[in-house]
Amino acid sequence: MLYRLPRGTQDILPEEQPYWSYIIKTAERMASLYGYRRIDTPVFEETGLFTRGVGQGTDIVEKEMYIFEDRGGDSLTLRPEGTAPVCRAYLEHGMQNVTQPVRLYYITPIFRYERPQSGRYRQHHQFGYEALGDASPVIDSEVVNIAWDFYKTLKLTNLKLVINSIGCRHCRPEYINNLKEYYSANGDRICPDCQVRLVKNPLRLLDCKNESCQMLTSSAPRSADYLCQDCREHFRSLLKYLDALKLPYLIDHRLVRGLDYYTRTVFEVQPLEGGAQSTIGGGGRYDDLIEQIGGKATPGIGFATGLERIIAHLKKEQIDIGNIPEVEVYIASIGENTIIRALEIAAELRTAGISTIISSGIKGLKRQLKQANTLGISKVIIIGETELASGSAIIRDMVTSQQQTLPLEEIMSLLKS
Ligand code: HAM
């Protein structure tokens, strides 16, 4: 072979497609149940949208973006996440002038140059949704609720919902100072990566996976203890609404998320085993993002979940995703002249909504029947020269191996009924 799949990407083969349609249909249904409308943005955007939006100190911007210069010399980046593009579109199409919040959703490929491993790809797909232009904690509870409802509808069970508030631009600086002081005082016990985080992105110290860092983290200062009056009130109301919705959330003081735009509410859905590293979905509020990318200050909140990770969970939990649609009828033909009749019958059956394939190029009835069997098709129509001449055909039930010769019209109405 001369060429192989690019590292960290996947072909989605026909056998896998039922999982994709199961998830996509559920996502679309969820979105419409909650009044979210679909938006599609380009696969690439101006690089600055992400460097400003997602944040210079994040892994995504520092090491994971697919950046290229186009032939006109512009710097473009393959979408490494869906929120900043949606905010850009919101501004570009004057959506701040319509009734707020604007509720949007997307199902889209995402590109991140990561070290490929199980559940971590360089191209993955996200179902995400954003509610823009509403600062109320009611909308936070809606966004959390959709996420939980979505996984529940998919019949996933081994999941937990974790939530935290990381404050706003007014109260966070004091928290960050305390965090830095705490970790600086324990500087000899943190890993080399955390030494860098301490300078560049102190919040991320909290979700280091290194064991000795995690031990320190358990007694690190908590953002919830530094919230200003408004943020505290917001968080309290949100939890009250989540209680009313009977959502089984857990407060996790270490939850910070990996993108810089978050303010106040952050939340994730994680597998019961496996922890934060295998997070299945995450989101939160981003009240400064729209201003950061050049718009008038506008609050927003959203969530996104990786489709590949959902599929892994569906398989692990052995969830029945319903019937895999199969081809219903196979047309076997013997002899040169029968092929036209086979084509006509196939066209008529398909018009009636019956999935049909015809054997092409396989000589001999035995081999054709064997193929129908391998494909799991239950009904075969057989046409030979005799049947062609008499306007009949043979219908064979592949399960019982029973077959009978009938006028073609009768077979067609039998199949259609
Ligand atoms: P994120 O946590 O970076 O958030 O990604 C969301 C989800 O995408 C993850 O929970 C995970 O399921 C999946 N995911 C991320 N990276 C990979 C990967 N390399 N391979 C496979 N799956 C992956 C965001 O992207 C935010 N835009 C979410 C958001 C929406 N926040 C507010 N609105």
Short mmCIF file of C-alpha atoms and ligand atoms in Angstrom, two decimals:
data_model
loop_
_atom_site.label_atom_id
_atom_site.label_comp_id
_atom_site.label_asym_id
_atom_site.label_seq_id
_atom_site.Cartn_x
_atom_site.Cartn_y
_atom_site.Cartn_z
CA MET A 1 0.00 0.00 0.00
CA LEU A 2 1.25 3.43 -0.90
CA TYR A 3 -1.02 5.48 1.34
CA ARG A 4 -2.59 4.99 4.72
CA LEU A 5 -4.97 6.92 6.95
CA PRO A 6 -3.38 10.04 8.40
CA ARG A 7 -2.40 9.35 12.03
CA GLY A 8 -5.19 10.00 14.51
CA THR A 9 -7.99 9.85 11.94
CA GLN A 10 -10.56 7.14 11.23
CA ASP A 11 -12.55 5.82 8.31
CA ILE A 12 -16.14 5.40 9.36
CA LEU A 13 -17.00 2.11 7.69
CA PRO A 14 -20.55 1.03 6.81
CA GLU A 15 -20.75 -1.25 9.87
CA GLU A 16 -20.09 1.72 12.13
CA GLN A 17 -22.62 4.02 10.48
CA PRO A 18 -25.65 2.84 12.51
CA TYR A 19 -23.91 4.18 15.63
CA TRP A 20 -23.40 7.53 13.95
CA SER A 21 -26.97 7.83 12.79
CA TYR A 22 -28.25 6.73 16.21
CA ILE A 23 -26.27 9.54 17.89
CA ILE A 24 -26.94 12.17 15.25
CA LYS A 25 -30.67 11.49 15.21
CA THR A 26 -30.80 11.66 19.00
CA ALA A 27 -28.79 14.90 18.97
CA GLU A 28 -31.08 16.48 16.39
CA ARG A 29 -34.13 15.42 18.35
CA MET A 30 -32.71 16.80 21.59
CA ALA A 31 -31.83 20.08 19.91
CA SER A 32 -35.30 20.52 18.51
CA LEU A 33 -36.98 19.51 21.80
CA TYR A 34 -35.15 22.36 23.51
CA GLY A 35 -35.57 24.86 20.66
CA TYR A 36 -31.99 24.90 19.34
CA ARG A 37 -31.49 25.51 15.63
CA ARG A 38 -28.70 24.13 13.50
CA ILE A 39 -25.75 26.21 12.39
CA ASP A 40 -22.85 25.13 10.16
CA THR A 41 -19.70 27.20 9.99
CA PRO A 42 -16.73 26.68 7.65
CA VAL A 43 -14.18 23.99 8.38
CA PHE A 44 -11.49 26.69 8.60
CA GLU A 45 -11.46 30.17 10.09
CA GLU A 46 -9.00 33.01 10.42
CA THR A 47 -6.33 31.85 12.86
CA GLY A 48 -6.81 34.92 15.08
CA LEU A 49 -10.34 33.84 16.00
CA PHE A 50 -8.93 30.89 17.92
CA THR A 51 -5.78 32.48 19.30
CA ARG A 52 -7.87 35.30 20.78
CA GLY A 53 -10.96 33.26 21.53
CA VAL A 54 -9.59 30.01 22.92
CA GLY A 55 -6.56 31.65 24.53
CA GLN A 56 -2.79 31.79 23.97
CA GLY A 57 -1.91 29.70 27.00
CA THR A 58 -4.11 26.72 26.12
CA ASP A 59 -2.87 23.41 24.75
CA ILE A 60 -5.15 23.87 21.76
CA VAL A 61 -3.57 27.15 20.66
CA GLU A 62 -0.03 26.31 21.75
CA LYS A 63 0.35 22.89 20.24
CA GLU A 64 -2.74 21.52 18.57
CA MET A 65 -3.98 23.78 15.81
CA TYR A 66 -3.70 22.85 12.15
CA ILE A 67 -2.59 26.21 10.81
CA PHE A 68 -1.88 26.87 7.18
CA GLU A 69 -1.26 29.81 4.94
CA ASP A 70 -3.48 29.85 1.90
CA ARG A 71 -2.31 30.90 -1.54
CA GLY A 72 -3.32 34.48 -0.83
CA GLY A 73 -1.08 34.59 2.25
CA ASP A 74 -3.87 34.50 4.87
CA SER A 75 -3.34 32.42 8.00
CA LEU A 76 -6.20 29.96 8.41
CA THR A 77 -6.85 27.23 10.96
CA LEU A 78 -8.89 24.06 10.77
CA ARG A 79 -11.60 24.35 13.42
CA PRO A 80 -10.12 23.07 16.73
CA GLU A 81 -13.43 23.69 18.58
CA GLY A 82 -16.91 24.89 17.77
CA THR A 83 -17.71 27.73 20.17
CA ALA A 84 -15.57 30.58 18.80
CA PRO A 85 -16.84 30.05 15.22
CA VAL A 86 -20.46 30.13 16.42
CA CYS A 87 -19.78 33.38 18.30
CA ARG A 88 -18.14 34.80 15.18
CA ALA A 89 -21.21 33.87 13.12
CA TYR A 90 -23.52 35.33 15.78
CA LEU A 91 -21.75 38.67 15.45
CA GLU A 92 -21.34 38.56 11.71
CA HIS A 93 -25.05 37.95 11.10
CA GLY A 94 -26.31 40.49 13.61
CA MET A 95 -27.88 37.86 15.82
CA GLN A 96 -27.50 40.14 18.84
CA ASN A 97 -30.38 42.13 17.36
CA VAL A 98 -32.94 39.33 17.52
CA THR A 99 -34.70 37.84 20.55
CA GLN A 100 -32.14 36.58 23.06
CA PRO A 101 -30.95 34.00 23.84
CA VAL A 102 -30.12 32.69 20.41
CA ARG A 103 -30.01 28.90 20.67
CA LEU A 104 -27.78 27.13 18.15
CA TYR A 105 -26.33 23.67 17.68
CA TYR A 106 -23.79 21.96 15.42
CA ILE A 107 -22.58 18.50 14.52
CA THR A 108 -19.17 18.89 13.02
CA PRO A 109 -15.60 17.60 12.57
CA ILE A 110 -12.95 19.09 14.86
CA PHE A 111 -9.19 19.03 14.25
CA ARG A 112 -6.54 18.92 16.94
CA TYR A 113 -2.93 17.86 16.49
CA GLU A 114 -2.82 15.66 19.59
CA ARG A 115 -0.87 12.56 20.46
CA PRO A 116 -3.26 9.89 19.18
CA GLN A 117 -4.37 7.31 21.72
CA SER A 118 -7.57 5.53 22.61
CA GLY A 119 -10.42 8.06 22.51
CA ARG A 120 -8.11 10.86 21.39
CA TYR A 121 -7.97 11.63 17.69
CA ARG A 122 -6.61 14.32 15.40
CA GLN A 123 -9.97 14.53 13.70
CA HIS A 124 -12.97 13.91 15.90
CA HIS A 125 -16.62 14.97 15.73
CA GLN A 126 -18.64 17.01 18.16
CA PHE A 127 -22.29 17.60 18.83
CA GLY A 128 -22.29 21.02 20.48
CA TYR A 129 -24.82 23.70 21.31
CA GLU A 130 -24.61 27.30 22.45
CA ALA A 131 -27.10 29.72 24.00
CA LEU A 132 -26.00 33.27 23.32
CA GLY A 133 -27.14 36.53 24.85
CA ASP A 134 -28.52 35.40 28.21
CA ALA A 135 -26.70 35.77 31.52
CA SER A 136 -29.35 34.13 33.69
CA PRO A 137 -28.54 30.91 35.60
CA VAL A 138 -31.81 29.52 34.22
CA ILE A 139 -30.12 29.10 30.86
CA ASP A 140 -27.14 27.44 32.56
CA SER A 141 -29.52 24.87 34.00
CA GLU A 142 -31.06 24.34 30.56
CA VAL A 143 -27.67 23.72 28.96
CA VAL A 144 -26.69 21.24 31.69
CA ASN A 145 -30.08 19.59 31.44
CA ILE A 146 -29.82 19.01 27.69
CA ALA A 147 -26.46 17.29 28.15
CA TRP A 148 -27.80 14.92 30.79
CA ASP A 149 -31.02 14.32 28.89
CA PHE A 150 -29.04 13.55 25.73
CA TYR A 151 -26.92 10.82 27.32
CA LYS A 152 -29.96 9.42 29.08
CA THR A 153 -31.87 9.25 25.79
CA LEU A 154 -28.89 7.44 24.26
CA LYS A 155 -29.35 4.95 27.14
CA LEU A 156 -25.88 5.57 28.57
CA THR A 157 -25.77 5.03 32.30
CA ASN A 158 -22.24 4.82 33.72
CA LEU A 159 -21.74 8.57 33.73
CA LYS A 160 -21.47 11.35 36.25
CA LEU A 161 -22.14 15.05 35.99
CA VAL A 162 -19.57 17.32 37.63
CA ILE A 163 -19.86 21.06 38.01
CA ASN A 164 -17.95 24.03 39.38
CA SER A 165 -17.84 27.81 39.23
CA ILE A 166 -14.54 29.46 38.36
CA GLY A 167 -15.73 33.03 38.88
CA CYS A 168 -15.46 36.03 36.61
CA ARG A 169 -12.85 38.59 35.62
CA HIS A 170 -13.52 40.49 38.85
CA CYS A 171 -13.10 37.73 41.38
CA ARG A 172 -10.81 35.32 39.58
CA PRO A 173 -7.56 37.35 39.83
CA GLU A 174 -7.59 37.08 43.61
CA TYR A 175 -8.24 33.38 43.38
CA ILE A 176 -5.41 32.91 40.87
CA ASN A 177 -3.03 34.78 43.17
CA ASN A 178 -3.86 32.46 46.02
CA LEU A 179 -3.53 29.44 43.80
CA LYS A 180 -0.12 30.61 42.61
CA GLU A 181 1.05 31.26 46.14
CA TYR A 182 -0.05 27.82 47.23
CA TYR A 183 1.69 26.03 44.37
CA SER A 184 4.81 28.22 44.57
CA ALA A 185 5.15 27.29 48.21
CA ASN A 186 5.10 23.65 47.10
CA GLY A 187 7.17 24.26 43.97
CA ASP A 188 9.50 21.32 44.60
CA ARG A 189 6.59 18.87 44.58
CA ILE A 190 5.01 19.76 41.25
CA CYS A 191 5.85 18.20 37.89
CA PRO A 192 7.83 20.07 35.20
CA ASP A 193 4.61 20.71 33.21
CA CYS A 194 3.04 22.31 36.26
CA GLN A 195 6.12 24.52 36.71
CA VAL A 196 5.21 25.95 33.31
CA ARG A 197 1.47 26.11 34.14
CA LEU A 198 2.30 28.05 37.29
CA VAL A 199 3.57 30.86 35.09
CA LYS A 200 1.38 30.54 32.03
CA ASN A 201 -1.99 29.12 33.02
CA PRO A 202 -2.29 28.59 36.79
CA LEU A 203 -5.89 27.34 36.67
CA ARG A 204 -4.71 24.30 34.73
CA LEU A 205 -2.58 23.29 37.73
CA LEU A 206 -5.77 21.89 39.15
CA ASP A 207 -6.31 19.25 36.52
CA CYS A 208 -2.80 17.84 36.24
CA LYS A 209 -2.94 14.06 36.05
CA ASN A 210 0.42 13.59 37.77
CA GLU A 211 0.04 11.78 41.08
CA SER A 212 2.09 14.08 43.28
CA CYS A 213 0.41 17.15 41.76
CA GLN A 214 -2.99 15.61 42.41
CA MET A 215 -2.12 15.12 46.06
CA LEU A 216 -1.32 18.79 46.34
CA THR A 217 -4.47 19.72 44.48
CA SER A 218 -6.75 18.09 47.01
CA SER A 219 -5.95 20.84 49.51
CA ALA A 220 -5.43 23.67 47.02
CA PRO A 221 -7.56 26.84 47.36
CA ARG A 222 -11.03 26.41 45.85
CA SER A 223 -12.47 28.85 43.34
CA ALA A 224 -15.88 28.59 45.00
CA ASP A 225 -14.42 30.21 48.13
CA TYR A 226 -13.32 33.30 46.18
CA LEU A 227 -16.46 34.06 44.19
CA CYS A 228 -17.73 37.63 44.22
CA GLN A 229 -21.29 38.27 45.38
CA ASP A 230 -22.75 38.04 41.84
CA CYS A 231 -20.90 34.85 40.93
CA ARG A 232 -21.84 33.24 44.24
CA GLU A 233 -25.46 34.15 43.69
CA HIS A 234 -25.35 32.83 40.12
CA PHE A 235 -23.86 29.52 41.21
CA ARG A 236 -26.32 29.14 44.09
CA SER A 237 -29.31 29.74 41.82
CA LEU A 238 -27.97 27.32 39.23
CA LEU A 239 -27.62 24.56 41.81
CA LYS A 240 -31.15 25.28 43.01
CA TYR A 241 -32.48 24.85 39.45
CA LEU A 242 -30.47 21.69 38.93
CA ASP A 243 -31.99 20.32 42.13
CA ALA A 244 -35.44 21.18 40.83
CA LEU A 245 -34.62 19.33 37.61
CA LYS A 246 -33.43 16.38 39.72
CA LEU A 247 -30.06 16.31 37.99
CA PRO A 248 -27.54 14.21 39.92
CA TYR A 249 -24.64 16.67 39.80
CA LEU A 250 -21.48 16.54 41.90
CA ILE A 251 -19.54 19.68 42.73
CA ASP A 252 -15.89 19.21 41.78
CA HIS A 253 -13.68 22.01 43.04
CA ARG A 254 -10.87 20.90 40.75
CA LEU A 255 -12.86 21.21 37.56
CA VAL A 256 -11.44 24.02 35.40
CA ARG A 257 -11.64 22.93 31.71
CA GLY A 258 -8.96 23.38 29.08
CA LEU A 259 -10.07 26.49 27.23
CA ASP A 260 -9.46 30.03 28.46
CA TYR A 261 -12.83 31.54 27.64
CA TYR A 262 -14.79 30.08 30.53
CA THR A 263 -16.33 32.22 33.25
CA ARG A 264 -18.52 31.14 36.17
CA THR A 265 -20.17 27.79 35.36
CA VAL A 266 -18.05 24.93 34.07
CA PHE A 267 -19.29 21.36 33.85
CA GLU A 268 -18.40 17.98 32.41
CA VAL A 269 -19.94 14.59 31.93
CA GLN A 270 -17.40 11.91 32.79
CA PRO A 271 -17.48 8.13 32.83
CA LEU A 272 -17.85 6.68 36.33
CA GLU A 273 -14.54 4.93 35.81
CA GLY A 274 -11.71 6.59 33.96
CA GLY A 275 -12.11 10.09 35.37
CA ALA A 276 -11.45 13.40 33.75
CA GLN A 277 -9.06 12.02 31.14
CA SER A 278 -11.87 10.29 29.34
CA THR A 279 -14.41 13.10 29.65
CA ILE A 280 -17.25 12.46 27.28
CA GLY A 281 -18.51 16.04 27.12
CA GLY A 282 -17.82 19.44 28.60
CA GLY A 283 -18.93 23.01 28.54
CA GLY A 284 -19.60 26.15 30.47
CA ARG A 285 -20.25 29.85 30.43
CA TYR A 286 -18.08 32.25 28.40
CA ASP A 287 -19.32 35.74 29.17
CA ASP A 288 -16.19 37.54 27.85
CA LEU A 289 -15.62 35.61 24.64
CA ILE A 290 -17.76 37.66 22.29
CA GLU A 291 -16.16 40.87 23.49
CA GLN A 292 -12.73 39.30 23.09
CA ILE A 293 -13.36 38.56 19.44
CA GLY A 294 -14.51 42.11 18.74
CA GLY A 295 -18.21 42.24 19.63
CA LYS A 296 -20.20 44.10 22.22
CA ALA A 297 -20.06 42.29 25.58
CA THR A 298 -22.55 39.39 25.33
CA PRO A 299 -22.92 36.43 27.66
CA GLY A 300 -22.99 32.87 26.39
CA ILE A 301 -22.97 29.27 27.54
CA GLY A 302 -22.66 25.95 25.75
CA PHE A 303 -21.58 22.35 25.74
CA ALA A 304 -19.97 19.89 23.35
CA THR A 305 -19.56 16.14 23.33
CA GLY A 306 -17.32 13.89 21.24
CA LEU A 307 -19.17 11.41 19.03
CA GLU A 308 -16.30 8.90 18.92
CA ARG A 309 -16.23 8.76 22.72
CA ILE A 310 -19.98 8.26 22.85
CA ILE A 311 -19.67 5.35 20.44
CA ALA A 312 -16.97 3.79 22.61
CA HIS A 313 -19.35 4.01 25.58
CA LEU A 314 -22.32 2.65 23.65
CA LYS A 315 -20.19 -0.36 22.76
CA LYS A 316 -18.77 -0.77 26.23
CA GLU A 317 -22.22 -0.69 27.80
CA GLN A 318 -23.50 -2.96 24.99
CA ILE A 319 -26.40 -0.69 24.29
CA ASP A 320 -28.96 -1.85 21.78
CA ILE A 321 -29.09 0.88 19.18
CA GLY A 322 -32.05 -0.67 17.38
CA ASN A 323 -32.25 -2.46 14.10
CA ILE A 324 -29.48 -2.01 11.64
CA PRO A 325 -31.23 -1.39 8.35
CA GLU A 326 -30.48 -4.09 5.86
CA VAL A 327 -31.18 -4.61 2.19
CA GLU A 328 -34.51 -6.40 1.82
CA VAL A 329 -34.46 -7.86 -1.67
CA TYR A 330 -31.77 -9.38 -3.87
CA ILE A 331 -32.40 -9.97 -7.55
CA ALA A 332 -30.58 -12.90 -9.07
CA SER A 333 -30.59 -13.17 -12.83
CA ILE A 334 -29.42 -15.92 -15.10
CA GLY A 335 -28.64 -15.23 -18.74
CA GLU A 336 -27.70 -12.11 -20.66
CA ASN A 337 -31.25 -10.99 -21.48
CA THR A 338 -32.57 -11.04 -17.94
CA ILE A 339 -30.52 -8.12 -16.70
CA ILE A 340 -32.85 -5.48 -18.16
CA ARG A 341 -35.79 -7.08 -16.34
CA ALA A 342 -33.75 -7.16 -13.13
CA LEU A 343 -32.99 -3.44 -13.49
CA GLU A 344 -36.69 -2.67 -14.04
CA ILE A 345 -37.82 -4.70 -11.05
CA ALA A 346 -35.17 -3.10 -8.81
CA ALA A 347 -36.26 0.38 -9.89
CA GLU A 348 -39.92 -0.42 -9.18
CA LEU A 349 -39.17 -1.87 -5.75
CA ARG A 350 -37.01 1.09 -4.76
CA THR A 351 -39.76 3.49 -5.85
CA ALA A 352 -42.02 1.57 -3.47
CA GLY A 353 -39.45 2.12 -0.70
CA ILE A 354 -38.02 -1.40 -0.67
CA SER A 355 -34.23 -1.55 -0.57
CA THR A 356 -32.97 -3.74 -3.35
CA ILE A 357 -29.69 -4.76 -4.92
CA ILE A 358 -29.13 -6.71 -8.09
CA SER A 359 -26.38 -9.20 -8.71
CA SER A 360 -24.07 -7.83 -11.33
CA GLY A 361 -21.31 -9.77 -12.89
CA ILE A 362 -21.77 -12.90 -10.78
CA LYS A 363 -22.36 -15.91 -12.97
CA GLY A 364 -24.30 -18.90 -11.72
CA LEU A 365 -27.33 -18.98 -9.44
CA LYS A 366 -25.52 -20.80 -6.64
CA ARG A 367 -22.97 -18.05 -6.24
CA GLN A 368 -25.62 -15.36 -6.41
CA LEU A 369 -27.65 -17.03 -3.66
CA LYS A 370 -24.51 -17.38 -1.60
CA GLN A 371 -23.90 -13.65 -1.94
CA ALA A 372 -27.47 -12.82 -0.90
CA ASN A 373 -26.97 -15.06 2.10
CA THR A 374 -23.68 -13.41 3.08
CA LEU A 375 -25.33 -10.01 2.86
CA GLY A 376 -28.10 -11.21 5.18
CA ILE A 377 -30.86 -10.53 2.64
CA SER A 378 -34.02 -12.49 3.33
CA LYS A 379 -35.84 -12.37 -0.05
CA VAL A 380 -34.42 -13.23 -3.45
CA ILE A 381 -36.14 -12.82 -6.79
CA ILE A 382 -34.74 -15.16 -9.42
CA ILE A 383 -35.20 -14.55 -13.14
CA GLY A 384 -34.03 -16.92 -15.82
CA GLU A 385 -34.81 -17.03 -19.52
CA THR A 386 -37.95 -19.14 -18.88
CA GLU A 387 -39.34 -16.68 -16.34
CA LEU A 388 -38.48 -13.79 -18.62
CA ALA A 389 -40.45 -15.32 -21.46
CA SER A 390 -43.49 -16.11 -19.30
CA GLY A 391 -43.61 -12.84 -17.33
CA SER A 392 -43.01 -14.70 -14.08
CA ALA A 393 -40.24 -14.94 -11.51
CA ILE A 394 -39.15 -17.16 -8.65
CA ILE A 395 -39.37 -15.79 -5.14
CA ARG A 396 -37.13 -17.45 -2.59
CA ASP A 397 -37.23 -17.05 1.17
CA MET A 398 -33.63 -17.29 2.27
CA VAL A 399 -34.53 -18.16 5.84
CA THR A 400 -36.74 -21.19 5.05
CA SER A 401 -35.22 -21.93 1.61
CA GLN A 402 -38.81 -22.21 0.29
CA GLN A 403 -39.34 -20.92 -3.22
CA GLN A 404 -42.18 -20.67 -5.72
CA THR A 405 -42.76 -19.46 -9.23
CA LEU A 406 -45.42 -16.78 -9.56
CA PRO A 407 -46.46 -14.14 -12.06
CA LEU A 408 -44.11 -11.22 -11.62
CA GLU A 409 -46.96 -8.84 -10.84
CA GLU A 410 -48.07 -11.04 -7.98
CA ILE A 411 -44.55 -11.12 -6.53
CA MET A 412 -44.34 -7.37 -6.74
CA SER A 413 -47.61 -6.82 -4.93
CA LEU A 414 -46.65 -9.42 -2.31
CA LEU A 415 -43.40 -7.59 -1.61
CA LYS A 416 -45.08 -4.20 -1.55
CA SER A 417 -47.85 -5.27 0.81
P1 HAM B 1 -13.68 20.20 24.80
O1 HAM B 1 -13.77 19.71 26.20
O2 HAM B 1 -12.33 20.60 24.33
O3 HAM B 1 -14.69 21.43 24.72
O4 HAM B 1 -14.26 19.13 23.82
C1 HAM B 1 -15.56 18.61 23.99
C2 HAM B 1 -15.56 17.10 23.84
O5 HAM B 1 -15.00 16.72 22.59
C3 HAM B 1 -14.72 16.34 24.86
O6 HAM B 1 -15.42 16.17 26.07
C4 HAM B 1 -14.48 15.03 24.15
O7 HAM B 1 -15.62 14.18 24.24
C5 HAM B 1 -14.36 15.45 22.72
N1 HAM B 1 -12.95 15.57 22.33
C6 HAM B 1 -12.12 16.60 22.55
N2 HAM B 1 -10.90 16.35 22.02
C7 HAM B 1 -10.97 15.13 21.46
C8 HAM B 1 -10.06 14.31 20.73
N3 HAM B 1 -8.83 14.71 20.48
N4 HAM B 1 -10.48 13.09 20.29
C9 HAM B 1 -11.74 12.68 20.53
N5 HAM B 1 -12.66 13.41 21.19
C10 HAM B 1 -12.28 14.62 21.65
C11 HAM B 1 -14.88 22.19 23.63
O8 HAM B 1 -14.44 21.95 22.53
C12 HAM B 1 -15.78 23.37 23.88
N6 HAM B 1 -15.96 24.11 22.62
C13 HAM B 1 -17.11 22.91 24.45
C14 HAM B 1 -18.04 24.05 24.67
C15 HAM B 1 -19.11 24.39 23.93
N7 HAM B 1 -17.95 24.94 25.65
C16 HAM B 1 -18.91 25.82 25.53
N8 HAM B 1 -19.61 25.51 24.47
#
